[in-house]
mmCIF file of N, CA and C in Angstrom:
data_model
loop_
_atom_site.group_PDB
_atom_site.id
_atom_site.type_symbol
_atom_site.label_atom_id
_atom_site.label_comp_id
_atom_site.label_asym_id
_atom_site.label_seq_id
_atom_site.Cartn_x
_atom_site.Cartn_y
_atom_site.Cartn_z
ATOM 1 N N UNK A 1 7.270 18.771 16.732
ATOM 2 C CA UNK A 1 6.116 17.933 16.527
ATOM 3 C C UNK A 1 6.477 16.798 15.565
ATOM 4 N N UNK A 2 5.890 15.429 16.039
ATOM 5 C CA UNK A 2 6.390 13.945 14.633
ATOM 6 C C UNK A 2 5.485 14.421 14.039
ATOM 7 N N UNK A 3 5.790 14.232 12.623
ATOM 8 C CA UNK A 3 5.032 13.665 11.629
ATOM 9 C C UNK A 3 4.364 12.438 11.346
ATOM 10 N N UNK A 4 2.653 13.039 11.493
ATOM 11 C CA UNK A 4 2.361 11.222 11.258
ATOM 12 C C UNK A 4 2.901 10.552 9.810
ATOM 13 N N UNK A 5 3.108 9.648 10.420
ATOM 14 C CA UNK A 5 3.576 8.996 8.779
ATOM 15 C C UNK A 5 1.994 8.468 7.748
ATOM 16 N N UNK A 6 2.455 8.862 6.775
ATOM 17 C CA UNK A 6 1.355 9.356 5.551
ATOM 18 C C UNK A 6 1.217 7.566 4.504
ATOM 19 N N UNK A 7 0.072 7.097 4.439
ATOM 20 C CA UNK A 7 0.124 5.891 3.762
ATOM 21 C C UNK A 7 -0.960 6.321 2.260
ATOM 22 N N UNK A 8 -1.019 5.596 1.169
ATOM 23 C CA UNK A 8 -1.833 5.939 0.255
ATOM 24 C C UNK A 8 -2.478 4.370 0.092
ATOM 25 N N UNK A 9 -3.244 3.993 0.333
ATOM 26 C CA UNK A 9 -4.495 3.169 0.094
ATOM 27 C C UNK A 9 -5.159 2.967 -1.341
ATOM 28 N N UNK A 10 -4.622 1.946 -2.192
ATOM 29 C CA UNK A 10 -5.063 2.117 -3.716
ATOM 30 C C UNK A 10 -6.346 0.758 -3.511
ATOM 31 N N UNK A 11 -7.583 0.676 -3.831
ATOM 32 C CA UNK A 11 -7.914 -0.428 -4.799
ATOM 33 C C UNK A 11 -9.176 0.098 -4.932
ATOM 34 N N UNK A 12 -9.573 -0.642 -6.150
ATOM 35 C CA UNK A 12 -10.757 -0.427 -7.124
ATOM 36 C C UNK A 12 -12.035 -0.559 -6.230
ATOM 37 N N UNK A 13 -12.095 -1.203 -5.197
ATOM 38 C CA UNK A 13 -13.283 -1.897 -4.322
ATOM 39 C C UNK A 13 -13.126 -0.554 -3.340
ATOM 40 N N UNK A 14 -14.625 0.016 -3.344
ATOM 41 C CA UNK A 14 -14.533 1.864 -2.844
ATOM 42 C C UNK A 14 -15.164 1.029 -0.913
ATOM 43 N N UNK A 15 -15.312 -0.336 -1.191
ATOM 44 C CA UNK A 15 -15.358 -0.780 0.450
ATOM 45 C C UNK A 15 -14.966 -0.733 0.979
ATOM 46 N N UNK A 16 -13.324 -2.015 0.612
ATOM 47 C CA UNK A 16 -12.489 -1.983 1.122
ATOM 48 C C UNK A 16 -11.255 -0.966 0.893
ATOM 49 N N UNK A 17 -11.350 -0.144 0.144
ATOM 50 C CA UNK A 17 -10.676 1.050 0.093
ATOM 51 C C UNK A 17 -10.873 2.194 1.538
ATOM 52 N N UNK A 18 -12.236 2.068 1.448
ATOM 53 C CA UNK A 18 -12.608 3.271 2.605
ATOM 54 C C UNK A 18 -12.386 2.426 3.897
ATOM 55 N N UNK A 19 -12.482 0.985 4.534
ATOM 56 C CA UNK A 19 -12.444 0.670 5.240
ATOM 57 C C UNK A 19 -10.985 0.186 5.966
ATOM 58 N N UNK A 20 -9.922 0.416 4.753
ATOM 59 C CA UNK A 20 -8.717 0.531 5.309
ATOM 60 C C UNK A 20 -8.541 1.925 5.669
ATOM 61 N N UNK A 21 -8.804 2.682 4.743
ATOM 62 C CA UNK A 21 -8.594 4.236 5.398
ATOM 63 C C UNK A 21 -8.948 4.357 6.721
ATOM 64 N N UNK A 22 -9.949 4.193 6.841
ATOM 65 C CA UNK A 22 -10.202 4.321 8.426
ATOM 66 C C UNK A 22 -9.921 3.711 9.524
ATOM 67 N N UNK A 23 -9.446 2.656 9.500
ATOM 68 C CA UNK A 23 -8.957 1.739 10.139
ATOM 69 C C UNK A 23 -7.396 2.638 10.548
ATOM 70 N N UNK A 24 -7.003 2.744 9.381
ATOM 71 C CA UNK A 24 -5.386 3.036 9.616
ATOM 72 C C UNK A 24 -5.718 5.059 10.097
ATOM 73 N N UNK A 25 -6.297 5.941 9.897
ATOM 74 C CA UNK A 25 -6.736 6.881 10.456
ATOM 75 C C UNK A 25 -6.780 6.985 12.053
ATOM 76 N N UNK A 26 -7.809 5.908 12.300
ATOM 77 C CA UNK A 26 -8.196 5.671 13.901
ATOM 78 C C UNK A 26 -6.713 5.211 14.088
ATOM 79 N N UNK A 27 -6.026 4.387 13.907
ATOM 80 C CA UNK A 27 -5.001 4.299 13.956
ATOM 81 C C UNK A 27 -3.876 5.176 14.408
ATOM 82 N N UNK A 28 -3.858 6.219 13.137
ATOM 83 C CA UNK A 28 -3.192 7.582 13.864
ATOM 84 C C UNK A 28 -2.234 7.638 12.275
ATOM 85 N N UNK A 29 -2.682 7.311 11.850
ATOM 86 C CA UNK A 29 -1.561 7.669 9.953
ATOM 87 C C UNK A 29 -2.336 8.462 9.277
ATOM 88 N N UNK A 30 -1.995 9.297 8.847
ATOM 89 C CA UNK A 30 -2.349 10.149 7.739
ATOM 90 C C UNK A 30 -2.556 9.476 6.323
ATOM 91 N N UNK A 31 -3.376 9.350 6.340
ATOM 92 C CA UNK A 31 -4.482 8.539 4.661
ATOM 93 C C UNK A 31 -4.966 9.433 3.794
ATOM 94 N N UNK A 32 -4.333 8.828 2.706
ATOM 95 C CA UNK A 32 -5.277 9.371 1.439
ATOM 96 C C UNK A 32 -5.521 8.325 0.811
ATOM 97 N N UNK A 33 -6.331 7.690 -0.262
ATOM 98 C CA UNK A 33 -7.246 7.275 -1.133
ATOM 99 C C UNK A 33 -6.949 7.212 -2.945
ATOM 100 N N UNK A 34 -6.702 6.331 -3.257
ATOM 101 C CA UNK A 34 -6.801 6.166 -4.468
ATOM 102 C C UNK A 34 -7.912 4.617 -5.818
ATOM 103 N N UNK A 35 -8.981 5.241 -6.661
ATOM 104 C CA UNK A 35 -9.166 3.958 -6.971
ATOM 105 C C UNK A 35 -8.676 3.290 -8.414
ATOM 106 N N UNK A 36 -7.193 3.927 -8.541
ATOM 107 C CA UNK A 36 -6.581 2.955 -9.425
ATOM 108 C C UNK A 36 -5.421 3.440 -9.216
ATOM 109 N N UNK A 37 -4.226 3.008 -10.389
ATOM 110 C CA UNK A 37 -3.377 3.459 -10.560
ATOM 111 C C UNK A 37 -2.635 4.464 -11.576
ATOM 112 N N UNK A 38 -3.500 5.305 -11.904
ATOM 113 C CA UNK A 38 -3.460 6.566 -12.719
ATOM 114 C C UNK A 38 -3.383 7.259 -11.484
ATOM 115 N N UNK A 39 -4.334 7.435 -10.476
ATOM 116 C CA UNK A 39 -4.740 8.304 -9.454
ATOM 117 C C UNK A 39 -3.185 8.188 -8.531
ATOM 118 N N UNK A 40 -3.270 7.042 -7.989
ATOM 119 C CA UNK A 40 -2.235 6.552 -7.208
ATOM 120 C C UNK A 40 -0.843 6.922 -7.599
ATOM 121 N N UNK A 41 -0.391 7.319 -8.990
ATOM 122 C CA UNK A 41 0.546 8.020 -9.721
ATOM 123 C C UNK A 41 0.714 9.136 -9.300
ATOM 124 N N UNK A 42 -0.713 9.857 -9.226
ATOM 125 C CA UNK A 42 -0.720 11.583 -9.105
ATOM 126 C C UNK A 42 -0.781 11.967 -8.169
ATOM 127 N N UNK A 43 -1.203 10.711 -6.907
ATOM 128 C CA UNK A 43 -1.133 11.370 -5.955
ATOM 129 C C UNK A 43 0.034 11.140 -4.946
ATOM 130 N N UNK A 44 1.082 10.204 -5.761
ATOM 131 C CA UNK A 44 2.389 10.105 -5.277
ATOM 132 C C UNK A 44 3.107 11.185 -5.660
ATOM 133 N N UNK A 45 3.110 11.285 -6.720
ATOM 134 C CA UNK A 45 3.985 12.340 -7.341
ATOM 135 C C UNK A 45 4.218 13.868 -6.584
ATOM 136 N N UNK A 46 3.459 13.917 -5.594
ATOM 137 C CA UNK A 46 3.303 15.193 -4.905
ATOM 138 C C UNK A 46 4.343 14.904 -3.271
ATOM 139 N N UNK A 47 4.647 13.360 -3.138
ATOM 140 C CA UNK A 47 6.131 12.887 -2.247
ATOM 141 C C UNK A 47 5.208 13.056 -0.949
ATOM 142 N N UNK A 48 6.102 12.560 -0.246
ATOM 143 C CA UNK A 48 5.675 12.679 1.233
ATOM 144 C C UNK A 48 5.334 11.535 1.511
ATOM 145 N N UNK A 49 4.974 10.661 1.066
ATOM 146 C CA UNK A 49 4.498 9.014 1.327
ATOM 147 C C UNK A 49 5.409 8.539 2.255
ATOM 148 N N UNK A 50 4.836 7.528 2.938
ATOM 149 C CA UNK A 50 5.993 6.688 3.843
ATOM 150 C C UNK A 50 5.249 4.731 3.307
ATOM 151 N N UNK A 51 3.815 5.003 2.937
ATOM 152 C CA UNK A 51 3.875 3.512 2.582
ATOM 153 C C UNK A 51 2.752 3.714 1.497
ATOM 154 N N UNK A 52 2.885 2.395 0.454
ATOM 155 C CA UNK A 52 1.622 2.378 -0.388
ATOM 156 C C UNK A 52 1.114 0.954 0.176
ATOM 157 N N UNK A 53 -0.105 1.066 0.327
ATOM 158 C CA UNK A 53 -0.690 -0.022 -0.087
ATOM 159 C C UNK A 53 -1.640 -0.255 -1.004
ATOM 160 N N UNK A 54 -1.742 -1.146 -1.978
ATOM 161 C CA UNK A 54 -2.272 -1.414 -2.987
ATOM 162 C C UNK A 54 -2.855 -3.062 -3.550
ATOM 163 N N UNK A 55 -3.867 -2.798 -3.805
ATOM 164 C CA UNK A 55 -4.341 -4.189 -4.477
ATOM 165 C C UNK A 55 -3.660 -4.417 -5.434
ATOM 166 N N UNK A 56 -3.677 -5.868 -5.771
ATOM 167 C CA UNK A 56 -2.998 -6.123 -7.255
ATOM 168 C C UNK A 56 -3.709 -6.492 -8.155
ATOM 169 N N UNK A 57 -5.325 -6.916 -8.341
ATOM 170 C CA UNK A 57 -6.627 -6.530 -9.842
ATOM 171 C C UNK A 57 -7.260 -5.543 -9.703
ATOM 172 N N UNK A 58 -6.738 -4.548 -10.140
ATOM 173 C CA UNK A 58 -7.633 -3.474 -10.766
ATOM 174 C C UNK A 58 -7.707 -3.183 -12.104
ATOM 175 N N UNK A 59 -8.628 -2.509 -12.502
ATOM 176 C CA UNK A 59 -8.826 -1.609 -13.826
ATOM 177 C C UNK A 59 -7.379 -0.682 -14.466
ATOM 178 N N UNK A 60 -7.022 -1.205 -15.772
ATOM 179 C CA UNK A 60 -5.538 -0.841 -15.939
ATOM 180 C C UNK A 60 -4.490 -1.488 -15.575
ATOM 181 N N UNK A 61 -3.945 -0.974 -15.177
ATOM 182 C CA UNK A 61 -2.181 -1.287 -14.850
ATOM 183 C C UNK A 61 -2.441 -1.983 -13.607
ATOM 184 N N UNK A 62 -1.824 -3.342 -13.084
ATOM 185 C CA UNK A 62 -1.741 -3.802 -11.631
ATOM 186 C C UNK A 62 -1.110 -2.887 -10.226
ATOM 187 N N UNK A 63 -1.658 -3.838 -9.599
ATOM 188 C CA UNK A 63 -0.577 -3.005 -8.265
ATOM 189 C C UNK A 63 0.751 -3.286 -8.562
ATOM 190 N N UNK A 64 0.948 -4.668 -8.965
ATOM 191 C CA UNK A 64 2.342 -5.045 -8.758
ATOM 192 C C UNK A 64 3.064 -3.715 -10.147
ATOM 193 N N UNK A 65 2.932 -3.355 -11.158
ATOM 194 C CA UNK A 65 2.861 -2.406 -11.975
ATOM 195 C C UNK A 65 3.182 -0.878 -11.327
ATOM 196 N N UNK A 66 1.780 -0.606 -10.182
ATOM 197 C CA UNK A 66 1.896 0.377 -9.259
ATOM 198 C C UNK A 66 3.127 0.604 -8.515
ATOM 199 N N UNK A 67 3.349 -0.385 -7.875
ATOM 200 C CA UNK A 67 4.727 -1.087 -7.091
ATOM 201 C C UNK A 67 6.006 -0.651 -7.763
ATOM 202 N N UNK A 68 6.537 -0.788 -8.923
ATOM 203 C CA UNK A 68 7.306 -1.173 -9.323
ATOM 204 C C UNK A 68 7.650 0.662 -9.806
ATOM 205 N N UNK A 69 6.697 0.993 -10.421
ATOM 206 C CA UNK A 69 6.903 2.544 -10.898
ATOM 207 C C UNK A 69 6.951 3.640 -9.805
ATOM 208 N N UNK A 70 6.375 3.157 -8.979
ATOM 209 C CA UNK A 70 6.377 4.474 -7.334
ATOM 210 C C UNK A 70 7.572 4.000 -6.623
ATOM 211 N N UNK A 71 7.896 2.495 -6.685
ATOM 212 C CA UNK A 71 9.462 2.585 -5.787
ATOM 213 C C UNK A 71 10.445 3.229 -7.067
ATOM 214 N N UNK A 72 10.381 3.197 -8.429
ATOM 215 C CA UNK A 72 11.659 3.618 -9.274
ATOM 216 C C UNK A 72 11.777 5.415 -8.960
ATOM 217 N N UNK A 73 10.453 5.985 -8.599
ATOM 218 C CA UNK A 73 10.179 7.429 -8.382
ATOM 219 C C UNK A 73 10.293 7.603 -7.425
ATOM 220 N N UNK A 74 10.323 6.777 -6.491
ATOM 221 C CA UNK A 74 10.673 7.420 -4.608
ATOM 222 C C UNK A 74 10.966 6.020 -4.016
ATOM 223 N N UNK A 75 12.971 5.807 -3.922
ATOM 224 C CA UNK A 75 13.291 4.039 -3.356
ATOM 225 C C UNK A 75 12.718 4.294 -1.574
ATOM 226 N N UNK A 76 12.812 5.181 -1.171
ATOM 227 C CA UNK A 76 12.330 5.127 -0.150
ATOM 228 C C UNK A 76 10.610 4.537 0.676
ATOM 229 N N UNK A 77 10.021 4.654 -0.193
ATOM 230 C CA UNK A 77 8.439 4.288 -0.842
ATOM 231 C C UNK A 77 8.121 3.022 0.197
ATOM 232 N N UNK A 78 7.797 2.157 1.116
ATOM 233 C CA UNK A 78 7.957 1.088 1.035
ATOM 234 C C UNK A 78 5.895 0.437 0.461
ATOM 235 N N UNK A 79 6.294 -0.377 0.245
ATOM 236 C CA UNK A 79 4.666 -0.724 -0.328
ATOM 237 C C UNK A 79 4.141 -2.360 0.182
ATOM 238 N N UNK A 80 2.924 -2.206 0.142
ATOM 239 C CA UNK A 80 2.177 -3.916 0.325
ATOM 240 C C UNK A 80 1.392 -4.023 -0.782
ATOM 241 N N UNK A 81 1.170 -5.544 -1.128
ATOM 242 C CA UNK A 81 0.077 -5.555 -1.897
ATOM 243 C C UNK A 81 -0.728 -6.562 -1.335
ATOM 244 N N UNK A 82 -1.876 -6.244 -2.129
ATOM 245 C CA UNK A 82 -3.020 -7.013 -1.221
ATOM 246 C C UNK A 82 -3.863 -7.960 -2.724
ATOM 247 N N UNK A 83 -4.191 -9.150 -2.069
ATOM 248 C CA UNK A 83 -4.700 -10.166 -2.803
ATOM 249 C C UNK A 83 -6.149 -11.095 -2.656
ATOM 250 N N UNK A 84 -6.866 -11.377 -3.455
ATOM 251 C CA UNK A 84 -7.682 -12.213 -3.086
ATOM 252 C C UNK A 84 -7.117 -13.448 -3.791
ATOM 253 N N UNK A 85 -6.194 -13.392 -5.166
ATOM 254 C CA UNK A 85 -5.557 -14.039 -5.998
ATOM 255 C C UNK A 85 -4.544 -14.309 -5.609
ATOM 256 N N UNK A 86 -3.576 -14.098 -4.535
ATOM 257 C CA UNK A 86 -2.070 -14.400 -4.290
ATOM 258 C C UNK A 86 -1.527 -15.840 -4.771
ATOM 259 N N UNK A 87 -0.317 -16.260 -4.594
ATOM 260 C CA UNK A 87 0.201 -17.390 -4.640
ATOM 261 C C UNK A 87 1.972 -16.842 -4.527
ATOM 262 N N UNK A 88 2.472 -18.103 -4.558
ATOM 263 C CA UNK A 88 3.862 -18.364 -4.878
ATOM 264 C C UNK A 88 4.290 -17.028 -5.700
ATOM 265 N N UNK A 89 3.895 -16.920 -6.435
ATOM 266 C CA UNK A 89 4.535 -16.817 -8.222
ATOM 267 C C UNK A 89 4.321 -14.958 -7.321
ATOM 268 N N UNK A 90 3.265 -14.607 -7.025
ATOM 269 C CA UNK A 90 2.742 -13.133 -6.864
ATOM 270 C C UNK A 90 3.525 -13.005 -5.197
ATOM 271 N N UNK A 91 3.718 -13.542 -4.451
ATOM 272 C CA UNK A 91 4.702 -12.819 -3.687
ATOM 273 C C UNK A 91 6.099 -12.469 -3.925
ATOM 274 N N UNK A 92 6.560 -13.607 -4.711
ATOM 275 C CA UNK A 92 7.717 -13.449 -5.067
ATOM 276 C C UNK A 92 8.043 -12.256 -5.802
ATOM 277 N N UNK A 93 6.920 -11.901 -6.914
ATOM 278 C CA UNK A 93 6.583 -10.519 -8.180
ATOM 279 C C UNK A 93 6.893 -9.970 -7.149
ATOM 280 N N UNK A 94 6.343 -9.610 -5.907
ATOM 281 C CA UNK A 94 5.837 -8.152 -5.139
ATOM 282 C C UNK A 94 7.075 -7.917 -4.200
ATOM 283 N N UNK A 95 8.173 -9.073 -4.226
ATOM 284 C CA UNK A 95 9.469 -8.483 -3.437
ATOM 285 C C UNK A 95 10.141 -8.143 -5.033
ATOM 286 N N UNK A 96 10.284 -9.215 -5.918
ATOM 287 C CA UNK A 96 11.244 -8.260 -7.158
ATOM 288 C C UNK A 96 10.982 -7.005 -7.573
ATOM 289 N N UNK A 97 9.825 -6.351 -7.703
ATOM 290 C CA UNK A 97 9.483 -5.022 -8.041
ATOM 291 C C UNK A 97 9.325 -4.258 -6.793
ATOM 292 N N UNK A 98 9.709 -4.447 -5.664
ATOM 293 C CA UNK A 98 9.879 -3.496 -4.625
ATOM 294 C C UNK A 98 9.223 -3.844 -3.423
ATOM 295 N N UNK A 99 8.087 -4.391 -3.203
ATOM 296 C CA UNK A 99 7.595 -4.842 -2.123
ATOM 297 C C UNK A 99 7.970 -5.202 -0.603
ATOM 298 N N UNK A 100 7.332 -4.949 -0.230
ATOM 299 C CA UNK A 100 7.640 -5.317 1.399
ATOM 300 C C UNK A 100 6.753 -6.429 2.009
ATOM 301 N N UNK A 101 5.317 -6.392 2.124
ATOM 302 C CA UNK A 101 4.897 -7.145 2.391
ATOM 303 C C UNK A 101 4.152 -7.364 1.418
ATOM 304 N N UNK A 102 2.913 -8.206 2.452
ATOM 305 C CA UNK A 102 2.249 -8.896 1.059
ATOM 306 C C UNK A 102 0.778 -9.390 2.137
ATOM 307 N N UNK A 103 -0.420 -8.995 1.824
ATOM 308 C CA UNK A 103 -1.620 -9.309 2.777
ATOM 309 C C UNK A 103 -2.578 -10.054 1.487
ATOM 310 N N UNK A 104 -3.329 -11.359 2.352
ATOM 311 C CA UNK A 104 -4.131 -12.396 1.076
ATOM 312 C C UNK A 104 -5.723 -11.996 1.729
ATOM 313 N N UNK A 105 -6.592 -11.415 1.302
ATOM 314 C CA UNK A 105 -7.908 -11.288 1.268
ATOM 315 C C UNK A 105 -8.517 -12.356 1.320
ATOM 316 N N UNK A 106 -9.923 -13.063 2.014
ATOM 317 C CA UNK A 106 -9.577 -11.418 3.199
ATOM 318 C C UNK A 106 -9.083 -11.702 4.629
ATOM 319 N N UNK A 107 -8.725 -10.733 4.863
ATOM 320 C CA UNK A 107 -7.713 -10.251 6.521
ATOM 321 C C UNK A 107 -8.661 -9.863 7.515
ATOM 322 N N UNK A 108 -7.866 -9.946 8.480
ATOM 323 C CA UNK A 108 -8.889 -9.290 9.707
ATOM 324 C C UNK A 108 -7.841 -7.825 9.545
ATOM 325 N N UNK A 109 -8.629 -6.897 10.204
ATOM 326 C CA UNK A 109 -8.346 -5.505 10.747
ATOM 327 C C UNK A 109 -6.901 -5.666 11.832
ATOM 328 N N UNK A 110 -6.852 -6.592 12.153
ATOM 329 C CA UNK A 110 -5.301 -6.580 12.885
ATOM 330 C C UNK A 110 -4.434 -6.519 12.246
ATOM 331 N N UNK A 111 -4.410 -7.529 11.023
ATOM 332 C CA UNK A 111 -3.344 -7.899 10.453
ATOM 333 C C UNK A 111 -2.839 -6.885 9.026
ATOM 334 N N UNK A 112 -3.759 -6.042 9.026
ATOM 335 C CA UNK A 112 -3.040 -4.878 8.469
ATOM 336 C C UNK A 112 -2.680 -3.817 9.614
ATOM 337 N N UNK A 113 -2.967 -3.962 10.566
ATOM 338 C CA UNK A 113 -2.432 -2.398 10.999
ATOM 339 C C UNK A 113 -1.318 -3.309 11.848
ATOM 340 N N UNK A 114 -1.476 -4.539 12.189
ATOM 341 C CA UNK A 114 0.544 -4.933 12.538
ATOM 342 C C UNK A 114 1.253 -4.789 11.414
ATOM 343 N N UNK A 115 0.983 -5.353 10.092
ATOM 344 C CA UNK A 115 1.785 -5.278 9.405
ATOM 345 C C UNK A 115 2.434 -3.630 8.688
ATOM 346 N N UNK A 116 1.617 -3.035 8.943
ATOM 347 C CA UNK A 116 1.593 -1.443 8.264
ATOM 348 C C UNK A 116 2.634 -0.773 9.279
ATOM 349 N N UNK A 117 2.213 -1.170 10.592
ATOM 350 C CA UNK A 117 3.238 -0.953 11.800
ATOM 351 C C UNK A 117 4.719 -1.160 12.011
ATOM 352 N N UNK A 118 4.627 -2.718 11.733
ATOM 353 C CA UNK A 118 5.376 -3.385 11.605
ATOM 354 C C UNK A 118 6.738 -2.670 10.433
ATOM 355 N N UNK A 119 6.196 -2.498 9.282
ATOM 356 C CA UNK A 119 6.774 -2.069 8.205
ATOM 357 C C UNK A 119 7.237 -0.529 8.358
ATOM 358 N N UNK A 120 6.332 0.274 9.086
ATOM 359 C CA UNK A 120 7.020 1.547 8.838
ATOM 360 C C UNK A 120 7.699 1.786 10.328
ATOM 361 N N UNK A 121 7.742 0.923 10.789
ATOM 362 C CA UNK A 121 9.240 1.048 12.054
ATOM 363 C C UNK A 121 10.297 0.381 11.507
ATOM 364 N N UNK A 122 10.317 -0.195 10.230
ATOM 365 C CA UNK A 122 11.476 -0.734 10.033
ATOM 366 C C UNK A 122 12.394 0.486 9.316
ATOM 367 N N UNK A 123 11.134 1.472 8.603
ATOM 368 C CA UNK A 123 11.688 2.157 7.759
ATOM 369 C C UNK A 123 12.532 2.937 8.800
ATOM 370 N N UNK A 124 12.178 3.164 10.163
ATOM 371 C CA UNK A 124 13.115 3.989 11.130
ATOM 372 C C UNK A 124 14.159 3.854 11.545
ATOM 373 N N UNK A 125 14.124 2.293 11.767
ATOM 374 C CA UNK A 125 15.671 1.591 12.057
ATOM 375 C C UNK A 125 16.452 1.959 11.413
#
């Protein structure tokens, strides 16, 4: 039997938090939920991840922060971050601390589940 591949969904906004979950669910990935990055810590730490995705303003520590400490704990990890704030300066952050992609708020529902797609077939190659 495959394993669905397992994504963790971080941001502070319990909207768009739940509305990626489900999206990527119907989808066919195994989701869990986090609304910061304390949580998103603890609930990595238990392995098995194949992607994070994460906002980068939340309460506490950033995503890009998030990013940077979950790829040093698992290089395999691959991660996105997501923006309503992006620019230059913040994509560039989100490949030096580990990043893969990078989604600017707000998105349509396609363009995360190509890119989520997109990203964890690369991890197969």
């Amino acid at each position: 039997m495959v394993r669905r591949k397992r994504v963790l969904v971080v941001d502070d906004d319990s909207n768009i938090r739940e509305n990626i979950a489900e999206l990527l669910a119907v989808a066919g990935y195994e989701v869990l939920v986090a609304a910061d990055t304390t949580d998103a810590l603890q609930k990595l730490a238990s392995g098995g991840f194949d992607l994070l995705l994460t906002d980068l303003r939340m309460p506490g520590p950033s995503g890009l922060e998030l990013i940077e400490k979950a790829r040093r704990n698992d290089p395999q990890l691959q991660a996105i971050l997501m923006t309503a704030y992006g620019n230059a300066y913040t994509e560039v952050e989100t490949v030096r601390r580990g990043g893969i992609g990078y989604l600017s708020k707000p998105f349509e529902a396609d363009e995360v589940t190509a890119l989520v797609q997109r990203i964890l077939s690369l991890r197969e190659a």
